[in-house]
XYZ file of C-alpha atoms in Angstrom:
427
model
C -64.094 38.724 -81.412
C -60.372 38.567 -82.219
C -58.565 41.698 -83.278
C -58.034 41.455 -87.017
C -55.453 43.013 -89.293
C -56.066 44.528 -92.747
C -57.972 42.037 -94.890
C -58.346 39.525 -92.050
C -61.682 38.009 -91.034
C -62.382 36.063 -87.849
C -64.582 32.958 -87.781
C -65.969 31.412 -84.572
C -64.406 28.038 -83.843
C -65.262 26.092 -80.701
C -64.604 28.355 -77.734
C -62.394 30.667 -79.778
C -61.913 31.989 -83.285
C -59.687 31.436 -86.301
C -58.447 34.072 -88.726
C -58.252 34.075 -92.495
C -56.577 36.655 -94.746
C -58.809 37.743 -97.641
C -56.958 40.847 -98.780
C -56.515 39.377 -102.289
C -60.211 38.687 -102.778
C -63.322 40.763 -103.365
C -65.167 40.223 -100.101
C -68.834 40.536 -100.996
C -69.981 40.274 -97.388
C -68.953 39.119 -93.934
C -72.221 37.971 -92.414
C -73.026 37.194 -88.824
C -76.066 37.053 -86.618
C -77.152 40.589 -85.765
C -75.646 41.733 -82.475
C -78.885 42.703 -80.817
C -78.552 43.539 -77.112
C -79.547 40.736 -74.768
C -82.650 41.093 -72.619
C -81.779 42.296 -69.139
C -83.572 39.560 -67.173
C -84.554 36.351 -68.975
C -86.775 35.016 -66.201
C -88.671 38.303 -65.915
C -89.163 38.540 -69.687
C -90.368 34.922 -69.869
C -92.800 35.625 -67.032
C -94.161 38.591 -68.977
C -94.506 36.529 -72.158
C -96.409 33.675 -70.529
C -98.643 36.134 -68.663
C -99.744 37.669 -71.990
C -99.344 34.844 -74.521
C -100.087 34.997 -78.238
C -103.288 33.353 -79.406
C -104.227 31.509 -76.199
C -105.249 32.290 -72.598
C -102.668 32.686 -69.847
C -100.707 29.510 -69.102
C -101.996 29.166 -65.529
C -105.560 29.234 -66.875
C -104.875 26.691 -69.600
C -103.080 24.276 -67.272
C -105.646 24.437 -64.480
C -106.987 20.947 -63.789
C -104.197 19.178 -65.689
C -103.309 15.854 -64.083
C -100.063 15.236 -66.002
C -97.959 17.955 -67.605
C -95.047 17.322 -69.969
C -92.505 20.070 -70.576
C -90.434 19.314 -73.667
C -86.922 20.794 -73.799
C -84.499 20.805 -76.691
C -81.258 18.862 -76.231
C -77.509 19.420 -75.896
C -77.134 20.281 -79.594
C -79.095 23.525 -79.074
C -77.961 26.590 -77.085
C -81.438 27.453 -75.745
C -80.977 28.624 -72.107
C -83.658 26.321 -70.739
C -82.426 26.675 -67.141
C -83.395 30.360 -67.288
C -86.701 29.742 -69.062
C -88.071 27.041 -66.768
C -88.483 28.841 -63.387
C -91.312 31.193 -64.436
C -93.061 28.345 -66.278
C -92.864 26.118 -63.211
C -94.127 28.999 -61.087
C -97.087 29.484 -63.401
C -97.910 25.782 -63.221
C -97.793 25.906 -59.422
C -100.175 28.867 -59.523
C -102.558 26.779 -61.624
C -102.564 24.030 -58.993
C -100.287 21.537 -60.779
C -98.030 19.783 -58.208
C -94.376 19.048 -58.928
C -94.966 15.307 -59.051
C -97.408 15.797 -61.938
C -94.705 17.368 -64.116
C -92.306 15.441 -66.360
C -89.549 17.083 -68.386
C -88.805 15.292 -71.645
C -85.504 15.907 -73.426
C -86.319 16.179 -77.134
C -83.319 14.350 -78.562
C -84.972 13.636 -81.896
C -82.705 11.092 -83.549
C -79.629 12.369 -81.687
C -77.830 10.411 -78.988
C -79.262 10.427 -75.482
C -78.103 13.251 -73.245
C -75.733 12.469 -70.386
C -76.714 13.196 -66.785
C -74.256 16.084 -66.733
C -75.680 17.556 -69.948
C -79.203 17.340 -68.546
C -78.138 19.087 -65.350
C -76.421 21.840 -67.324
C -79.435 22.243 -69.600
C -82.144 22.331 -66.946
C -80.191 23.610 -63.973
C -79.178 21.307 -61.081
C -82.181 22.128 -58.915
C -84.715 21.346 -61.617
C -82.904 18.237 -62.858
C -82.967 16.726 -59.365
C -86.437 17.894 -58.394
C -88.488 16.708 -61.366
C -88.825 13.502 -63.305
C -86.673 13.830 -66.438
C -86.966 11.494 -69.420
C -84.458 11.119 -72.260
C -86.367 10.594 -75.513
C -85.239 7.584 -77.559
C -86.611 7.638 -81.104
C -86.347 3.840 -81.316
C -87.963 3.083 -77.941
C -90.353 0.101 -78.021
C -93.114 1.915 -76.121
C -93.751 4.791 -78.528
C -97.481 5.466 -78.848
C -99.225 5.233 -82.230
C -101.495 8.210 -82.952
C -102.450 7.014 -86.433
C -101.462 9.102 -89.456
C -101.750 12.674 -90.649
C -104.149 13.298 -93.575
C -101.191 13.010 -95.960
C -100.178 9.636 -94.517
C -97.326 10.499 -92.135
C -97.348 7.908 -89.301
C -97.454 9.543 -85.876
C -95.373 7.695 -83.258
C -94.809 9.710 -80.093
C -92.938 9.338 -76.799
C -95.131 7.676 -74.165
C -94.651 10.495 -71.648
C -96.097 12.932 -74.173
C -98.978 10.614 -74.980
C -99.794 10.180 -71.288
C -99.786 13.920 -70.553
C -102.948 15.977 -70.784
C -101.023 19.239 -71.177
C -97.809 19.623 -73.206
C -95.495 22.651 -73.250
C -92.644 22.997 -75.766
C -89.438 25.005 -75.292
C -86.904 25.915 -77.958
C -85.249 28.564 -80.094
C -85.947 29.874 -83.586
C -83.286 29.798 -86.321
C -83.371 29.036 -90.066
C -83.888 25.337 -90.812
C -83.453 23.377 -94.051
C -86.528 21.178 -93.700
C -89.166 23.189 -91.848
C -88.024 26.689 -92.829
C -87.366 27.773 -89.252
C -86.846 25.761 -86.084
C -88.970 26.190 -82.981
C -92.681 25.705 -82.465
C -93.923 22.251 -83.428
C -90.412 21.040 -84.223
C -89.949 20.286 -80.524
C -92.467 17.460 -81.036
C -91.536 16.355 -84.547
C -88.788 15.249 -84.692
C -88.035 16.075 -81.033
C -90.069 13.350 -79.334
C -91.257 11.229 -82.253
C -90.260 7.847 -83.597
C -88.061 7.060 -86.558
C -90.896 6.410 -89.017
C -92.480 9.786 -88.335
C -89.235 11.669 -88.842
C -88.283 9.719 -91.958
C -91.661 10.524 -93.513
C -91.417 14.271 -92.907
C -87.749 14.611 -93.795
C -88.034 12.732 -97.083
C -90.521 15.364 -98.233
C -87.425 17.308 -99.232
C -87.375 15.120 -102.358
C -90.927 15.947 -103.431
C -91.704 19.573 -102.745
C -89.681 22.662 -103.743
C -91.338 24.647 -100.944
C -89.088 22.766 -98.501
C -86.180 25.160 -98.214
C -84.215 27.164 -95.700
C -86.167 30.168 -94.435
C -89.555 29.275 -95.950
C -91.747 28.645 -92.916
C -94.961 27.920 -94.843
C -93.825 24.643 -96.352
C -95.182 21.117 -96.372
C -92.735 19.770 -93.770
C -93.565 22.544 -91.292
C -97.292 21.966 -91.814
C -96.900 18.206 -91.272
C -94.897 18.851 -88.098
C -97.659 21.110 -86.840
C -100.271 18.455 -87.569
C -98.216 15.861 -85.673
C -97.704 18.251 -82.744
C -101.399 19.076 -82.535
C -102.314 15.391 -82.500
C -99.688 14.759 -79.802
C -101.223 17.443 -77.596
C -98.791 20.390 -77.840
C -100.761 23.275 -76.341
C -98.247 25.986 -75.454
C -94.742 27.030 -76.522
C -92.029 29.306 -75.217
C -89.445 30.064 -77.905
C -86.455 32.381 -77.776
C -84.412 34.212 -80.383
C -80.661 34.335 -79.737
C -77.915 36.712 -80.848
C -74.409 35.785 -82.008
C -73.331 35.188 -78.409
C -76.293 32.832 -77.816
C -77.913 35.437 -75.579
C -81.682 35.880 -75.572
C -82.839 38.912 -77.566
C -86.490 37.975 -78.014
C -89.126 35.723 -76.427
C -92.492 34.535 -77.710
C -95.026 32.407 -75.871
C -98.442 31.003 -76.590
C -100.134 29.081 -79.392
C -97.736 26.640 -81.126
C -98.389 28.188 -84.548
C -99.363 31.807 -83.883
C -96.588 32.442 -81.349
C -94.069 30.663 -83.545
C -94.847 32.839 -86.579
C -94.469 35.939 -84.443
C -91.085 34.627 -83.349
C -90.024 33.938 -86.933
C -90.610 37.602 -87.800
C -88.236 38.626 -85.010
C -85.733 35.883 -85.862
C -85.582 37.084 -89.461
C -84.378 40.464 -88.209
C -81.604 38.740 -86.263
C -80.632 35.914 -88.633
C -81.438 37.333 -92.056
C -78.618 39.058 -93.925
C -78.503 40.605 -97.393
C -75.635 40.115 -99.837
C -75.208 41.982 -103.120
C -74.382 38.884 -105.181
C -73.410 35.239 -104.913
C -69.757 34.353 -104.444
C -67.164 32.043 -105.972
C -66.185 30.969 -102.462
C -68.244 30.845 -99.285
C -66.424 30.302 -95.999
C -68.934 28.987 -93.470
C -68.331 28.614 -89.751
C -70.475 25.980 -88.035
C -70.908 27.755 -84.677
C -72.986 27.020 -82.621
C -73.645 23.637 -84.307
C -70.107 22.392 -83.673
C -70.676 18.956 -82.154
C -70.451 16.700 -85.226
C -70.929 16.700 -88.978
C -74.622 15.816 -88.614
C -75.023 19.206 -86.892
C -72.269 21.219 -88.565
C -73.520 20.209 -91.997
C -76.407 22.646 -91.509
C -73.933 25.368 -92.424
C -73.882 23.997 -95.973
C -77.534 24.903 -96.517
C -76.939 28.554 -95.670
C -73.780 28.591 -97.763
C -75.704 27.077 -100.668
C -77.834 30.235 -100.869
C -74.732 32.413 -101.190
C -72.484 30.447 -103.592
C -72.439 30.406 -107.393
C -72.896 27.234 -109.413
C -69.476 25.600 -109.609
C -68.218 27.551 -106.615
C -66.598 26.257 -103.430
C -67.899 26.029 -99.876
C -65.339 25.766 -97.077
C -66.966 24.515 -93.871
C -64.919 25.393 -90.783
C -65.888 23.303 -87.751
C -64.436 21.434 -84.731
C -66.787 18.411 -85.109
C -65.283 16.994 -81.922
C -67.700 14.035 -82.009
C -66.850 13.168 -85.609
C -69.607 12.329 -88.065
C -72.190 11.803 -85.337
C -74.446 8.957 -84.322
C -75.773 8.332 -87.845
C -72.767 6.471 -89.244
C -74.485 5.582 -92.523
C -74.816 9.304 -93.223
C -71.116 9.588 -94.039
C -71.206 6.513 -96.260
C -74.204 7.762 -98.236
C -72.568 11.109 -98.940
C -70.251 9.391 -101.413
C -73.272 8.643 -103.624
C -75.033 10.849 -106.149
C -78.563 12.048 -105.368
C -80.175 9.697 -107.895
C -78.275 6.699 -106.530
C -79.427 7.431 -102.977
C -83.013 7.679 -104.205
C -82.658 4.407 -106.108
C -81.348 2.563 -103.046
C -84.121 4.037 -100.926
C -86.781 2.788 -103.324
C -85.180 -0.659 -103.393
C -85.067 -0.850 -99.594
C -81.268 -1.095 -99.481
C -80.746 1.694 -96.927
C -81.278 0.772 -93.279
C -81.005 4.255 -91.772
C -83.446 6.284 -93.841
C -82.906 9.361 -91.676
C -79.302 9.293 -92.849
C -80.593 9.042 -96.399
C -82.785 12.122 -95.979
C -79.856 14.139 -94.622
C -77.507 12.825 -97.319
C -80.010 13.812 -100.007
C -80.114 17.361 -98.651
C -76.309 17.610 -98.663
C -76.045 16.014 -102.109
C -78.229 18.776 -103.566
C -75.514 21.193 -102.441
C -72.598 18.970 -103.459
C -73.784 18.385 -107.009
C -73.425 22.077 -107.881
C -70.477 23.041 -105.636
C -67.144 21.784 -104.332
C -67.226 21.127 -100.578
C -64.128 21.442 -98.386
C -64.095 20.584 -94.672
C -61.614 22.364 -92.422
C -61.681 20.297 -89.261
C -59.606 18.163 -86.928
C -62.661 16.138 -85.905
C -62.688 13.937 -89.012
C -59.861 12.065 -90.699
C -58.768 12.400 -94.322
C -60.219 8.943 -94.856
C -63.611 9.931 -93.402
C -63.859 13.037 -95.545
C -62.523 11.425 -98.707
C -65.162 8.709 -98.332
C -67.805 11.450 -98.415
C -66.394 12.806 -101.657
C -65.075 15.983 -100.035
C -61.617 17.443 -99.334
C -60.201 17.985 -95.826
C -57.684 20.411 -94.348
C -56.461 20.697 -90.765
C -57.695 23.789 -88.941
C -54.128 25.088 -88.879
C -54.236 25.033 -92.691
C -57.389 27.126 -93.121
C -55.472 29.795 -95.022
C -54.107 27.179 -97.425
C -57.628 25.836 -97.979
C -58.799 29.329 -98.917
C -55.780 30.053 -101.113
C -56.169 26.714 -102.908
C -59.864 27.393 -103.529
C -59.105 30.793 -105.037
C -56.010 29.757 -107.040
C -57.898 28.566 -110.179
C -59.267 32.084 -110.700
C -55.787 33.493 -111.313
C -55.978 37.239 -111.860
C -59.747 37.199 -112.215
C -61.842 38.790 -109.495
C -62.431 36.219 -106.746
C -65.641 36.974 -104.872
C -65.937 35.672 -101.315
C -68.747 35.589 -98.766
C -68.041 34.731 -95.123
C -70.866 33.338 -92.982
C -69.531 33.466 -89.432
C -72.344 31.490 -87.748
C -73.654 29.834 -90.895
C -76.194 27.358 -89.419
C -78.169 30.264 -87.957
C -77.852 32.687 -90.888
C -80.290 33.183 -93.767
C -78.436 34.850 -96.678
C -80.666 36.785 -99.072
C -79.296 37.999 -102.412
C -80.374 41.575 -103.162
């Protein structure tokens, strides 16, 4: 963390940090992920977790006799240290009698772009990436397998490698999530390795059920994801909890629901933060979800919990890949919530995943003013979304401009340093 002067606050930005001077404001809170100490040996701690899993027998016992095993890893948009998690899992599978050529690793890209060969090697480790069959999930692939529907009618379309496996293991990390309350667990399957129709159906539930909110794990989207994952054959998970430096501070393994809920309890200690009141201005850093606006926009949902009606959210992010692969997302952000819903009902929106994400952002935008501090998007891009843009070098001006209308009144500010992974809770 940068050395700060009186009234200065540092915000993570890419590989570094930026500073903002808040000496003329009432800083309600500067929130970051709790700086828990990292575990001393990730591989050893994973080995311990899978040897005594939550809610299921030991992994080597469960996998014994499996003819095809699929290990599902999260993608380049997540900081999960999969290369450190895999070795003890692979060792346990060997001990159960599963040969290497019976194991496929599936990259759970969800609706994101496919990972590059270099990204896969970095994620899995060079030895693993070259030794095992690795498949990049494509949510629009023609060979997705139809598993019917959930009881509520969500169509279940799953990657063929998952469908062909008789034992599926999911890897990931647990942080607050706008749709399913917390990431991890069944989310590695839905949306991780599902088709577009499945993900559209679960994500549009945001429009129908108030239980779908950041930090609420027992909500309808999470339950649908768990139904999809169970039908797809997810049998075992290994999830980690990370600190502000993306180091592992906790590990859970076992049943996809029971182990996940245990992990959420630990993640709440790390990611949850209390603030005394909501603020007029929330400054939200997007780290570690810096890649594009599709990812960085998650910071808005955390900021939404900390800002007053009519307040301002300043999102500070590199967004080096621009808006992201869902181009219609940016276009839809210029529309009001009701207009997006109308166009959805009339079948006028081609990318309905973009619509679901735009609806979530529009719920924030209709009660706040959103400012993007980034060099990854142009003024034209941001103006088309209905937002205001400043260069990163002008962060201080963005803050001063946001506070100027309050004059001599008290200007309350909350800073969320790693906003996508923070759950603000008003006392």
